[in-house]
PDB file of C-alpha atoms in Angstrom:
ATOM      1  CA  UNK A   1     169.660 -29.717  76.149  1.00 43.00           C
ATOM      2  CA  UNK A   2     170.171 -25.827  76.936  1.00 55.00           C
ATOM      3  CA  UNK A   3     172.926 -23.868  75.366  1.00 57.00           C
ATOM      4  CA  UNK A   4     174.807 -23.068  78.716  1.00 67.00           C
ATOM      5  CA  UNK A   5     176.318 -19.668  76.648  1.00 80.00           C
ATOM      6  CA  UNK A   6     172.408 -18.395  76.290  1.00 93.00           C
ATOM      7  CA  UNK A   7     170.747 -16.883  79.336  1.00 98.00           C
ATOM      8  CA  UNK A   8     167.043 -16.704  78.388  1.00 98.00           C
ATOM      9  CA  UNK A   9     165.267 -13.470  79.784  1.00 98.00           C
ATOM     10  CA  UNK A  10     161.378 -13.348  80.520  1.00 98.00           C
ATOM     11  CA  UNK A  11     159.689 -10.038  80.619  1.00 98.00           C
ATOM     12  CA  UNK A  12     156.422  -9.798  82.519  1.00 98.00           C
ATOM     13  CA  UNK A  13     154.625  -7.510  80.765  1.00 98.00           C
ATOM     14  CA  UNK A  14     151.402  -7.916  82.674  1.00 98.00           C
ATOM     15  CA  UNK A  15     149.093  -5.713  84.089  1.00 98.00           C
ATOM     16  CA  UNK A  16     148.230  -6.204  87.643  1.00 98.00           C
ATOM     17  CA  UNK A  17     145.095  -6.953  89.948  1.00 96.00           C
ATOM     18  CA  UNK A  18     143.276  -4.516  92.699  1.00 94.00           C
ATOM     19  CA  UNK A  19     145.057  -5.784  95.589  1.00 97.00           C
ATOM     20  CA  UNK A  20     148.031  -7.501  96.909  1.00 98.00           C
ATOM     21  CA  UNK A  21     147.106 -10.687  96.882  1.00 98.00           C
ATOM     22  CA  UNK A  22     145.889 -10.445  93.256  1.00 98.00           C
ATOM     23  CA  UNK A  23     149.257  -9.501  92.218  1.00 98.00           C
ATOM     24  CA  UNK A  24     150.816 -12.556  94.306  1.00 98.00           C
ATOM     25  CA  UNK A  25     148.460 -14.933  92.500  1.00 98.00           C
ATOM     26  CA  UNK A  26     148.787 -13.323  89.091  1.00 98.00           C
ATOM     27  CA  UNK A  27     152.310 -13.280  89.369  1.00 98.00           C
ATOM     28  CA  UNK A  28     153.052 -16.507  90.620  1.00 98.00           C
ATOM     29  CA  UNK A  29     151.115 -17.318  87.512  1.00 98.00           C
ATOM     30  CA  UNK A  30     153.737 -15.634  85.302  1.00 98.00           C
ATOM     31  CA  UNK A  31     156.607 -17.121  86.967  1.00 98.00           C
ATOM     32  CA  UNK A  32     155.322 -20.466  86.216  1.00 98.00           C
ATOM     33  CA  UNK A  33     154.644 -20.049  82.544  1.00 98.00           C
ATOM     34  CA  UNK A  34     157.667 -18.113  81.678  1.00 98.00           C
ATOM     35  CA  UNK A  35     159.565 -21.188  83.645  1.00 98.00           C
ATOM     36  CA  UNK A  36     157.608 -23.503  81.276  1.00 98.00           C
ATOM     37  CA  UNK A  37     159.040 -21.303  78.237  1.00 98.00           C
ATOM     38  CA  UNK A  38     162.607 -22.079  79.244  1.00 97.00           C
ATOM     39  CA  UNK A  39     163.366 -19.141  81.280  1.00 98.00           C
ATOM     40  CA  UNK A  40     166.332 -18.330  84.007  1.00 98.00           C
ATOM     41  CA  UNK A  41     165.392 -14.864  84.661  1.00 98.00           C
ATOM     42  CA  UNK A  42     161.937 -13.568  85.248  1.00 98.00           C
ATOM     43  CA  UNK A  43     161.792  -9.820  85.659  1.00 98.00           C
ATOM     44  CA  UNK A  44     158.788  -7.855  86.615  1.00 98.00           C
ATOM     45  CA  UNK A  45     157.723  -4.183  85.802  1.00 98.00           C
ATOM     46  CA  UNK A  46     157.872  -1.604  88.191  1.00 98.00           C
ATOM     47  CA  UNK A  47     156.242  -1.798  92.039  1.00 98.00           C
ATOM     48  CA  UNK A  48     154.483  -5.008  91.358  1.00 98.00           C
ATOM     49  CA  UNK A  49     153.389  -5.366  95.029  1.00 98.00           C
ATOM     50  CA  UNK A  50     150.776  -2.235  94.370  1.00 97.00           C
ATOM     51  CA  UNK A  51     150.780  -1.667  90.523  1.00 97.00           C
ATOM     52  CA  UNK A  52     152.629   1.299  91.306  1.00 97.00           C
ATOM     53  CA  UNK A  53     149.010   2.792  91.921  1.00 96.00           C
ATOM     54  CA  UNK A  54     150.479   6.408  93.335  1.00 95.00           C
ATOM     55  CA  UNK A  55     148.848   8.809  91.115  1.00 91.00           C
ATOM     56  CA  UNK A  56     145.875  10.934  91.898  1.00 89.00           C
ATOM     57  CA  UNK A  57     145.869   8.711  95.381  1.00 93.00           C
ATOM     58  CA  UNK A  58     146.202  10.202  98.779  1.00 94.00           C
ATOM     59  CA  UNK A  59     149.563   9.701  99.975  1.00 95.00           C
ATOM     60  CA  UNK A  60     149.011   7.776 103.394  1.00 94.00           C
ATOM     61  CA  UNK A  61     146.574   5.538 101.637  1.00 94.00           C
ATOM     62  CA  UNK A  62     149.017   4.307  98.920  1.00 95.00           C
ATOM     63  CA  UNK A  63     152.151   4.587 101.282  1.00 95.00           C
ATOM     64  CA  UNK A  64     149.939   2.134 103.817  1.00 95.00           C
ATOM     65  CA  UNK A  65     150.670  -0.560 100.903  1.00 96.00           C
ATOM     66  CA  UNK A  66     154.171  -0.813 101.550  1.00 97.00           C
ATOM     67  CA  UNK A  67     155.436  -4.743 102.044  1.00 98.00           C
ATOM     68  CA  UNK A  68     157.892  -5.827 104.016  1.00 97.00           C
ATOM     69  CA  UNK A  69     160.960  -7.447 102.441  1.00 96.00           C
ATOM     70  CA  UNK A  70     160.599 -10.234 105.142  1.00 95.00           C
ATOM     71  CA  UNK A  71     156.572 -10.355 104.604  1.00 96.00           C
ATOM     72  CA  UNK A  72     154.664 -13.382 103.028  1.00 97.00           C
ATOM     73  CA  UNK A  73     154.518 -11.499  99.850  1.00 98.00           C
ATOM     74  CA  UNK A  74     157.616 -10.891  99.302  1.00 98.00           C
ATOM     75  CA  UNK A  75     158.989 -14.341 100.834  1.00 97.00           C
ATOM     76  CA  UNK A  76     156.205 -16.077  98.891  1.00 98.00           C
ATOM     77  CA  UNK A  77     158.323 -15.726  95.411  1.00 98.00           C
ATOM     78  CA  UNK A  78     161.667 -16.765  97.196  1.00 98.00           C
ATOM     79  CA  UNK A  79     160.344 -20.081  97.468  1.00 98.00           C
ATOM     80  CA  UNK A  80     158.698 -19.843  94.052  1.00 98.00           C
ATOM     81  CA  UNK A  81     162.475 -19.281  92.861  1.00 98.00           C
ATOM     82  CA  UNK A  82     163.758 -22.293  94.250  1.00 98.00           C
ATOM     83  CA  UNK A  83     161.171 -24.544  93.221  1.00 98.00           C
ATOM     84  CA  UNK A  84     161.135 -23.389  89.959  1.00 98.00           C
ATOM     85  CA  UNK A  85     164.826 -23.339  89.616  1.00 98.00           C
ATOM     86  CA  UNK A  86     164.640 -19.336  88.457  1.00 98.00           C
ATOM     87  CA  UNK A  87     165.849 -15.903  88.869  1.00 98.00           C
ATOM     88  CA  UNK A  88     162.930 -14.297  89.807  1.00 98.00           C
ATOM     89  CA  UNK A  89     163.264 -10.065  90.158  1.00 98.00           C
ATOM     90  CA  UNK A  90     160.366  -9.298  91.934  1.00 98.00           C
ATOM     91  CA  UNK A  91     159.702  -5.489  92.669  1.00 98.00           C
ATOM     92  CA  UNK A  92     157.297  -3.581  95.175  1.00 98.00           C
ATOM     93  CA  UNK A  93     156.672  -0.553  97.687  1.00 98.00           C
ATOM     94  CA  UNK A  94     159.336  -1.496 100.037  1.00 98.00           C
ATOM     95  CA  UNK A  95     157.878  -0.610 103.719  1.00 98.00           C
ATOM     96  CA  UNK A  96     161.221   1.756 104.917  1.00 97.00           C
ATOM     97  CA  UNK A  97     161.413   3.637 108.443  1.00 96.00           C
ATOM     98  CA  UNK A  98     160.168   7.086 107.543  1.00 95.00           C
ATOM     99  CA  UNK A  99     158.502   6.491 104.121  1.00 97.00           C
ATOM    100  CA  UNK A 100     158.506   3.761 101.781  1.00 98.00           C
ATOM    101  CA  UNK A 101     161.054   2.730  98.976  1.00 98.00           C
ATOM    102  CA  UNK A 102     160.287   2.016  95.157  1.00 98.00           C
ATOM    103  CA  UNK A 103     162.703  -1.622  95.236  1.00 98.00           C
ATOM    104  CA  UNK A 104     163.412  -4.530  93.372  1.00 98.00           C
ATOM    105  CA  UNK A 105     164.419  -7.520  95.081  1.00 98.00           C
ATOM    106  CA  UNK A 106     166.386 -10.487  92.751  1.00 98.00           C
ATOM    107  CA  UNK A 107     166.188 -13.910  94.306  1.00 98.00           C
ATOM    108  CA  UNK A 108     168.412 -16.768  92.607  1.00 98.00           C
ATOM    109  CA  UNK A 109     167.497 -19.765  91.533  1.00 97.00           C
ATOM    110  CA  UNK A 110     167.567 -21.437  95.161  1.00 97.00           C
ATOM    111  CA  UNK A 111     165.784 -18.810  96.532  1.00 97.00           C
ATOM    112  CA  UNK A 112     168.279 -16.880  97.881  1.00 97.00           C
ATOM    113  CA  UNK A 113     168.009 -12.817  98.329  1.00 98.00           C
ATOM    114  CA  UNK A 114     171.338 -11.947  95.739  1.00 98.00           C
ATOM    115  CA  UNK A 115     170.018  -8.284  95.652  1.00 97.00           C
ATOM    116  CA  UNK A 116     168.247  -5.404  97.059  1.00 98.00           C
ATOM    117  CA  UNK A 117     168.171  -2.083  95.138  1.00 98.00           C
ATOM    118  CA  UNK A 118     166.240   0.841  95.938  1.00 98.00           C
ATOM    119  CA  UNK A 119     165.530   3.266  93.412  1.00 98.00           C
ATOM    120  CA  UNK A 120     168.061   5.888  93.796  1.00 98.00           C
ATOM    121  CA  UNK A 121     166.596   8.436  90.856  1.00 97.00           C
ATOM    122  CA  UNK A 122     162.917   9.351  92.325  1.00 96.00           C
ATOM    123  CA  UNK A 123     160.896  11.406  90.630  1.00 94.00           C
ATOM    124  CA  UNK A 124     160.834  14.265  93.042  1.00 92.00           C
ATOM    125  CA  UNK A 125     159.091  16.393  90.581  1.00 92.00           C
ATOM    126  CA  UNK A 126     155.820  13.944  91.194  1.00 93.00           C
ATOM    127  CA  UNK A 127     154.609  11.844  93.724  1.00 94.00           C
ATOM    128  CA  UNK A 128     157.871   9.566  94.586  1.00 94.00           C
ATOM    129  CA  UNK A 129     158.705  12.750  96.364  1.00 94.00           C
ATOM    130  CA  UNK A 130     157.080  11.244  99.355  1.00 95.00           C
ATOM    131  CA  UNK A 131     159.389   7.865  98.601  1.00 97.00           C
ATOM    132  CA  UNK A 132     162.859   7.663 100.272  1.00 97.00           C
ATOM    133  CA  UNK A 133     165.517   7.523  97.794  1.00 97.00           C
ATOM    134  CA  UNK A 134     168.239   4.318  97.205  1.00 97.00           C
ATOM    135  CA  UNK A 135     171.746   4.787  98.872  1.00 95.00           C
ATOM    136  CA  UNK A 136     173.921   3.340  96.130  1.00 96.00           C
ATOM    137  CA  UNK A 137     173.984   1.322  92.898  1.00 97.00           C
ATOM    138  CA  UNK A 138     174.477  -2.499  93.101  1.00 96.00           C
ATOM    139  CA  UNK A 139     176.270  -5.752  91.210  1.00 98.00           C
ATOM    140  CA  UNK A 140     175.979  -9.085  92.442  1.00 98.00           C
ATOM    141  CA  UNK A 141     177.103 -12.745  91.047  1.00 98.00           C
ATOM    142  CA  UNK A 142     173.714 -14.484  90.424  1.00 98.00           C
ATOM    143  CA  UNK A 143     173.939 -18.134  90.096  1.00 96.00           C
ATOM    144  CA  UNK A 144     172.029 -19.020  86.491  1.00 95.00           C
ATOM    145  CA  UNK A 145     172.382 -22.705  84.838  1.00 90.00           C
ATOM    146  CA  UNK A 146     174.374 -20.532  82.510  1.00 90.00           C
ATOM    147  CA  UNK A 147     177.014 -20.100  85.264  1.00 93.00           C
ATOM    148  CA  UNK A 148     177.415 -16.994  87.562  1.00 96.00           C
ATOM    149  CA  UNK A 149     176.308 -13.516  85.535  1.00 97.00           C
ATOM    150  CA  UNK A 150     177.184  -9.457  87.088  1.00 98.00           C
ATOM    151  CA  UNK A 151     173.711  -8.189  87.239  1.00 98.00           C
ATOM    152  CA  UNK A 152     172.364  -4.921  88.965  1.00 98.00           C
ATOM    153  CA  UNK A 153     169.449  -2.939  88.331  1.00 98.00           C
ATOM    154  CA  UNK A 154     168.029   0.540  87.576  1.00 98.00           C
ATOM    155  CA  UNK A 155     164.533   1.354  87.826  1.00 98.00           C
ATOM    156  CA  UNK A 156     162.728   3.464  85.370  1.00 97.00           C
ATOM    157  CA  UNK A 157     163.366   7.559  86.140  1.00 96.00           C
ATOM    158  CA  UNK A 158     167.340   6.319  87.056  1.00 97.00           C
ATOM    159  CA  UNK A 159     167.684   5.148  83.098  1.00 96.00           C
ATOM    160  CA  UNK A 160     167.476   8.864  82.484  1.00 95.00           C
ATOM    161  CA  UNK A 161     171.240   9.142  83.881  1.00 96.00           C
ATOM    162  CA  UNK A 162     173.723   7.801  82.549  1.00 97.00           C
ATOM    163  CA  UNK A 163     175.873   7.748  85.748  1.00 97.00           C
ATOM    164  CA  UNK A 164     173.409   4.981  86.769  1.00 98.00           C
ATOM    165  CA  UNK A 165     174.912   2.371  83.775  1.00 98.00           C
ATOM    166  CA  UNK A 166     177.921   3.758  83.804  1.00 98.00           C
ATOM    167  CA  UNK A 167     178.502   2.858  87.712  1.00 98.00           C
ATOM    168  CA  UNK A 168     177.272  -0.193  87.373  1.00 98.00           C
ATOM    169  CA  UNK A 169     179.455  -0.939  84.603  1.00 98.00           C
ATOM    170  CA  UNK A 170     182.507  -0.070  86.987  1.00 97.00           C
ATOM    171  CA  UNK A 171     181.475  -2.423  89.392  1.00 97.00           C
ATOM    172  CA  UNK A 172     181.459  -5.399  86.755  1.00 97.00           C
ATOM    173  CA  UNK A 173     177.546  -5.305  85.385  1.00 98.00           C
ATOM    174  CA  UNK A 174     177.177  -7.457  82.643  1.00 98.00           C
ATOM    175  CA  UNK A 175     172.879  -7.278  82.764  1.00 98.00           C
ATOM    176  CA  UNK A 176     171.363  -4.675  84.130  1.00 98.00           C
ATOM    177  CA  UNK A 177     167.411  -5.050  84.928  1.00 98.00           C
ATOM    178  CA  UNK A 178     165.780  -2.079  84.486  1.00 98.00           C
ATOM    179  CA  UNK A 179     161.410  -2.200  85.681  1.00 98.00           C
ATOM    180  CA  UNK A 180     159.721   0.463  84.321  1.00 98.00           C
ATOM    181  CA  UNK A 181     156.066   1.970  84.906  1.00 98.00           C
ATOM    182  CA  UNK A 182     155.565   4.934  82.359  1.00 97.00           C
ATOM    183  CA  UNK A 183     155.308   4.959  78.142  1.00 97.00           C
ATOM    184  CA  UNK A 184     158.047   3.451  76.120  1.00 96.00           C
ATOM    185  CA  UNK A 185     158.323   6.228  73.639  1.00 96.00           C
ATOM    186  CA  UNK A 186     161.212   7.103  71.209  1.00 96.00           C
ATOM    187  CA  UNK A 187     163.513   9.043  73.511  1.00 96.00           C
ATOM    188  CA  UNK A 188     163.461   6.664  76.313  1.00 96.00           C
ATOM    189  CA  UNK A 189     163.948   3.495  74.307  1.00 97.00           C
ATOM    190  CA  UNK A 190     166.835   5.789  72.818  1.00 96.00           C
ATOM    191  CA  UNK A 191     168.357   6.096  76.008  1.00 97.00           C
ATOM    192  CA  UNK A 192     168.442   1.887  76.692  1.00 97.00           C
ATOM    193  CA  UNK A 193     170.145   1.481  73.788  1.00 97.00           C
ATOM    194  CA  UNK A 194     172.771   4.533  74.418  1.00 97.00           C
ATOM    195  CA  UNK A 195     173.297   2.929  77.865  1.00 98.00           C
ATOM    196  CA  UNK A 196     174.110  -0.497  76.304  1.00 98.00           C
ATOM    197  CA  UNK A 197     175.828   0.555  73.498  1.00 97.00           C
ATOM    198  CA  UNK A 198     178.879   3.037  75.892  1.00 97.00           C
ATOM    199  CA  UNK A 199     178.926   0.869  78.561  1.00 98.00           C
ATOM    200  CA  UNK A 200     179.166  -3.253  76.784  1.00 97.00           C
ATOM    201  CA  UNK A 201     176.240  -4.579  78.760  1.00 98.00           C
ATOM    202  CA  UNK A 202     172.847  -6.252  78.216  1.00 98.00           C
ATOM    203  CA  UNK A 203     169.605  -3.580  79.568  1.00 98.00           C
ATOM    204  CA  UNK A 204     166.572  -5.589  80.051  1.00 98.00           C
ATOM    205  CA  UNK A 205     163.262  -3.141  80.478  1.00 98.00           C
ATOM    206  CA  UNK A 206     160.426  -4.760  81.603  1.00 98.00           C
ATOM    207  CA  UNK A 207     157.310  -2.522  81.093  1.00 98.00           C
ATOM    208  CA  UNK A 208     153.385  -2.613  82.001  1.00 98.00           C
ATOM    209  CA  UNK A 209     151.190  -3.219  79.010  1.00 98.00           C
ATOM    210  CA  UNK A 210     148.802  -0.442  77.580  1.00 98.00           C
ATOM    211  CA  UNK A 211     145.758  -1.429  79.358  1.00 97.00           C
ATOM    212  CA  UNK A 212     147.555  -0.175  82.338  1.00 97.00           C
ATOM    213  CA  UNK A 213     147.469   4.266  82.814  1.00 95.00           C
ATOM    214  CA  UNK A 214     150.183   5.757  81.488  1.00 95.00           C
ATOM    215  CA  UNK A 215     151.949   2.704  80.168  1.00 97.00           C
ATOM    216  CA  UNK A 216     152.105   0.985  76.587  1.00 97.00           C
ATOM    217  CA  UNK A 217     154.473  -2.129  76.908  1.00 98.00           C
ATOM    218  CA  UNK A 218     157.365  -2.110  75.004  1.00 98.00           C
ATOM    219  CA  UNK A 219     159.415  -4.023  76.720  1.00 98.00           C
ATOM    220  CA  UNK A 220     162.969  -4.127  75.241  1.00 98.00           C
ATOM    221  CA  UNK A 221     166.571  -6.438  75.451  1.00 98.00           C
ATOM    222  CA  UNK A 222     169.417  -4.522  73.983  1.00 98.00           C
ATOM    223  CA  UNK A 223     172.427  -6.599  73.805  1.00 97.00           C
ATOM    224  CA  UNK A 224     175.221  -3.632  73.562  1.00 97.00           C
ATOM    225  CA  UNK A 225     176.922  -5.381  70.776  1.00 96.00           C
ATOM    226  CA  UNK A 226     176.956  -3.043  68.481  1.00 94.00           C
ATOM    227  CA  UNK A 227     179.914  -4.062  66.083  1.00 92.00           C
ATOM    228  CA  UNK A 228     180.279  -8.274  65.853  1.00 89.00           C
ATOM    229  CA  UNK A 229     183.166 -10.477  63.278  1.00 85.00           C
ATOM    230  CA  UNK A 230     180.354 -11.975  60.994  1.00 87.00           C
ATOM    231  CA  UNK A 231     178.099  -8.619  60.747  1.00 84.00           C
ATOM    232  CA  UNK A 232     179.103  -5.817  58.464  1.00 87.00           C
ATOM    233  CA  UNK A 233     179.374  -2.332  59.920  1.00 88.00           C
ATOM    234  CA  UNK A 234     177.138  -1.172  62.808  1.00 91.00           C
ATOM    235  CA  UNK A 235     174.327  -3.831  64.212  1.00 93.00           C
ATOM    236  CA  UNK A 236     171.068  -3.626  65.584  1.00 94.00           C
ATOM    237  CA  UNK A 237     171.745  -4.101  69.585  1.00 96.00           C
ATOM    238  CA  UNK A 238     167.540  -4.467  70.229  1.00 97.00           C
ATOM    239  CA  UNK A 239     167.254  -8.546  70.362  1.00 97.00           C
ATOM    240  CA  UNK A 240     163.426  -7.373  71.684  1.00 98.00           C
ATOM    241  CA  UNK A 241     161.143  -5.115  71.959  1.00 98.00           C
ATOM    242  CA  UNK A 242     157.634  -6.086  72.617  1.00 98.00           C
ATOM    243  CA  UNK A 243     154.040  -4.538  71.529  1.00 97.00           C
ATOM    244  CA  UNK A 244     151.444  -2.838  73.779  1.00 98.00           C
ATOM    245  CA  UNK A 245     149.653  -5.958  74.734  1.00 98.00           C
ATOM    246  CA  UNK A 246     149.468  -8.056  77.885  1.00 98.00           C
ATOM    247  CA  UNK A 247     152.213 -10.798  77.457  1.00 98.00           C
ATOM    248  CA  UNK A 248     155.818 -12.775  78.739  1.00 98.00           C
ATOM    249  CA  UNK A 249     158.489 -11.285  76.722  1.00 97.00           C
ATOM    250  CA  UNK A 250     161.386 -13.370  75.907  1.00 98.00           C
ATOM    251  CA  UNK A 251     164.685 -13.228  74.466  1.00 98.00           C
ATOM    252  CA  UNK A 252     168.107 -15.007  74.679  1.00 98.00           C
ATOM    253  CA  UNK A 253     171.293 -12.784  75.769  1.00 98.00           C
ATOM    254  CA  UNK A 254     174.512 -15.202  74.303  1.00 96.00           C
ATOM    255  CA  UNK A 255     176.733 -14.220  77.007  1.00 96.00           C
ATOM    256  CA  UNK A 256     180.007 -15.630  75.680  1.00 95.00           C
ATOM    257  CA  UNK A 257     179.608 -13.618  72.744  1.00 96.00           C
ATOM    258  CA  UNK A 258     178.988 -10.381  75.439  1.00 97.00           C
ATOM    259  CA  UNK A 259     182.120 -11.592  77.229  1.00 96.00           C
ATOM    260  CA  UNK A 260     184.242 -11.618  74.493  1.00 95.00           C
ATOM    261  CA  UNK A 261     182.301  -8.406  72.626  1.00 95.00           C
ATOM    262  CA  UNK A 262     183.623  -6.539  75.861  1.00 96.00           C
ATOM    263  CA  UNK A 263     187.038  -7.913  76.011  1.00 95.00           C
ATOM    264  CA  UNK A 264     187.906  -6.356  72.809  1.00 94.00           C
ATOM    265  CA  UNK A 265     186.113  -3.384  71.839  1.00 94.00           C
ATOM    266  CA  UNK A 266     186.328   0.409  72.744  1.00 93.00           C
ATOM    267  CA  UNK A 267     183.631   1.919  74.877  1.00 94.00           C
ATOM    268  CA  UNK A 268     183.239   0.880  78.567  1.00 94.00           C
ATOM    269  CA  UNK A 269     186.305   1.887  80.955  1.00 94.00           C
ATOM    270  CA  UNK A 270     188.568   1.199  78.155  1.00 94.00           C
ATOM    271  CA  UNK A 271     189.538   4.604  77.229  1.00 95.00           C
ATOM    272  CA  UNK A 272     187.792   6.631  79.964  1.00 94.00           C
ATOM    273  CA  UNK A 273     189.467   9.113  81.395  1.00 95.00           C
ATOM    274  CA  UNK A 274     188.184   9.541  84.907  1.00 94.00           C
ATOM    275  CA  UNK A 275     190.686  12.963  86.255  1.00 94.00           C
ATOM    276  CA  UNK A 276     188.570  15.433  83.646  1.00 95.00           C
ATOM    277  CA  UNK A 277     184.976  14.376  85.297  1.00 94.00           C
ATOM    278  CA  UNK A 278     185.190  16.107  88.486  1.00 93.00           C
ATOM    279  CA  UNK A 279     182.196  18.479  87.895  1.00 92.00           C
ATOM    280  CA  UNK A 280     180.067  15.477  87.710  1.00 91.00           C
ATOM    281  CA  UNK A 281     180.515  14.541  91.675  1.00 90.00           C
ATOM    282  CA  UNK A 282     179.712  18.276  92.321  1.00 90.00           C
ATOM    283  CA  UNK A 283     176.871  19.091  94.445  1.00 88.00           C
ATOM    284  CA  UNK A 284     176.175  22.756  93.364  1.00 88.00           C
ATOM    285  CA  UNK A 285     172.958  22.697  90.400  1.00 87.00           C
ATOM    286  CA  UNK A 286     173.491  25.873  88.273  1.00 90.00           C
ATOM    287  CA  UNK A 287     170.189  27.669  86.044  1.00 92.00           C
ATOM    288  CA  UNK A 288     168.714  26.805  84.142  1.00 94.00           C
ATOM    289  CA  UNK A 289     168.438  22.964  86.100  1.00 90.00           C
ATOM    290  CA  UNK A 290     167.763  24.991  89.921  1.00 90.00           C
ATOM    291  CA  UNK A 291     163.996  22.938  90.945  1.00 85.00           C
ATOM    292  CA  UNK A 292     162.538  22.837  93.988  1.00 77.00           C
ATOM    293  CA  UNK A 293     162.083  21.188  96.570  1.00 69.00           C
ATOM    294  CA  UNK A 294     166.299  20.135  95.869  1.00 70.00           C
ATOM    295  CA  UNK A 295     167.249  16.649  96.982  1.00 78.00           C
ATOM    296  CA  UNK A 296     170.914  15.660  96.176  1.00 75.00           C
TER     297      UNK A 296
END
């Protein structure tokens, strides 16, 4: 019988096919077997409709690859989340009025869309400056057999700010889902656990696996629970973090634990103090941080 306090997380760390309906199949694929291994959440890495296949492409060509959120492909794993009973977060090149969008898309375990984020944090310094940026953060109440669980999402370059955790945290995050496309080195698997550990939440990273350019797996779960009654001093907040090889990541998040974990301790909003942070909602970039082409 399944612990109703555990919500087990599958990471599909998988590298994708040549075309679109390669990565339906394939993924489909991954759904089922992580399913088989217990899972409520399946999370894919980053642009999964494409393979996030930008670089060293011509830009029409790749931005011609763009899926409709209402298409078959995208539809397709809907009804693969209701008949598998599973959270599925599926992500692709969103097709957009004037250029594409880098999205995820979570469906429930009925099927139902619960969640649509765009990535807000392009990298404008590369090729996503041809993308059109998210509008806003987002938290919804997805339905798991472990009861209803706050989950929004980052994607990859928005980890790099921590006002992306942080307002998701105000608005009641409890998991954030985080697909990623680019290596898993020291720094950024730093930053996952920072943005666990000050804002009381679980990050789950799903990565591609080495065999894919520029990529190397390592996948991660960081819990935020950094201090816990029956663990002396400081604890390790990483319940996962995978290898470099093709594979379905998972790990167990014990969400009363979280709930109470955040009840009680000190980071968070607990002890924020919002009237000193004005600069941060200022639009003027000072040297040395002046790039162009701006987009703010």
């Amino acid at each position: 019988m399944k612990n109703t306090a555990m919500l087990r997380l599958a990471l599909l760390q998988i590298a994708p096919g040549n075309t679109l309906q390669e990565n339906l199949e394939k993924g489909e694929r991954a759904c089922r077997a992580a399913k088989a291994r217990g899972a409520d959440l399946a999370l894919f890495p980053e642009m999964w409709s494409n393979g996030y296949r930008l670089m060293d492409r011509p830009v029409p060509q790749w931005q011609q690859e763009a899926v409709p959120p209402r298409g078959e492909f995208v539809q397709a794993f809907g009804r693969l989340a209701a008949e598998l009973e599973m959270a599925i977060g599926l992500t692709m090149l969103e097709s957009y009025p004037g250029a594409p969008r880098n999205t995820l898309m979570l469906f429930d375990r009925f099927g139902r869309e619960k969640l649509r984020y765009a990535k807000v944090h392009t990298c404008d310094f590369d090729v996503e400056r041809f993308l059109t940026p998210g509008d806003d953060f987002y938290v919804t109440d997805l339905d798991t057999a472990c009861g209803p669980v706050r989950v929004g999402a980052m994607i990859c370059y928005d980890r790099e700010f921590p006002e992306s955790a942080r307002i998701l945290m105000l608005e009641g995050a409890e998991l954030i889902l985080v697909p990623n496309a680019c290596p898993m080195e020291i720094n950024r698997l730093a930053q996952l656990r920072s943005r666990a550990f000050e804002n009381m939440l679980a990050i789950a990273t799903c990565n591609y696996p080495a065999s894919v350019p520029d990529c190397n797996g390592g996948s991660t779960v960081f819990d935020g629970m950094a201090y816990l009654p029956e663990v002396e001093g400081s604890r390790d907040t990483c319940l996962l973090q995978a290898g470099e090889a093709e594979e379905i990541c998972l790990a167990d998040l014990d969400l009363a634990k979280l709930r109470r974990y955040r009840e009680t301790e000190m980071m968070g909003d607990a002890y924020r103090r919002p009237q000193k942070y004005g600069r941060l909602v200022e639009d003027e970039c000072r040297p040395p941080f002046v790039r162009q082409p701006p987009r703010r």
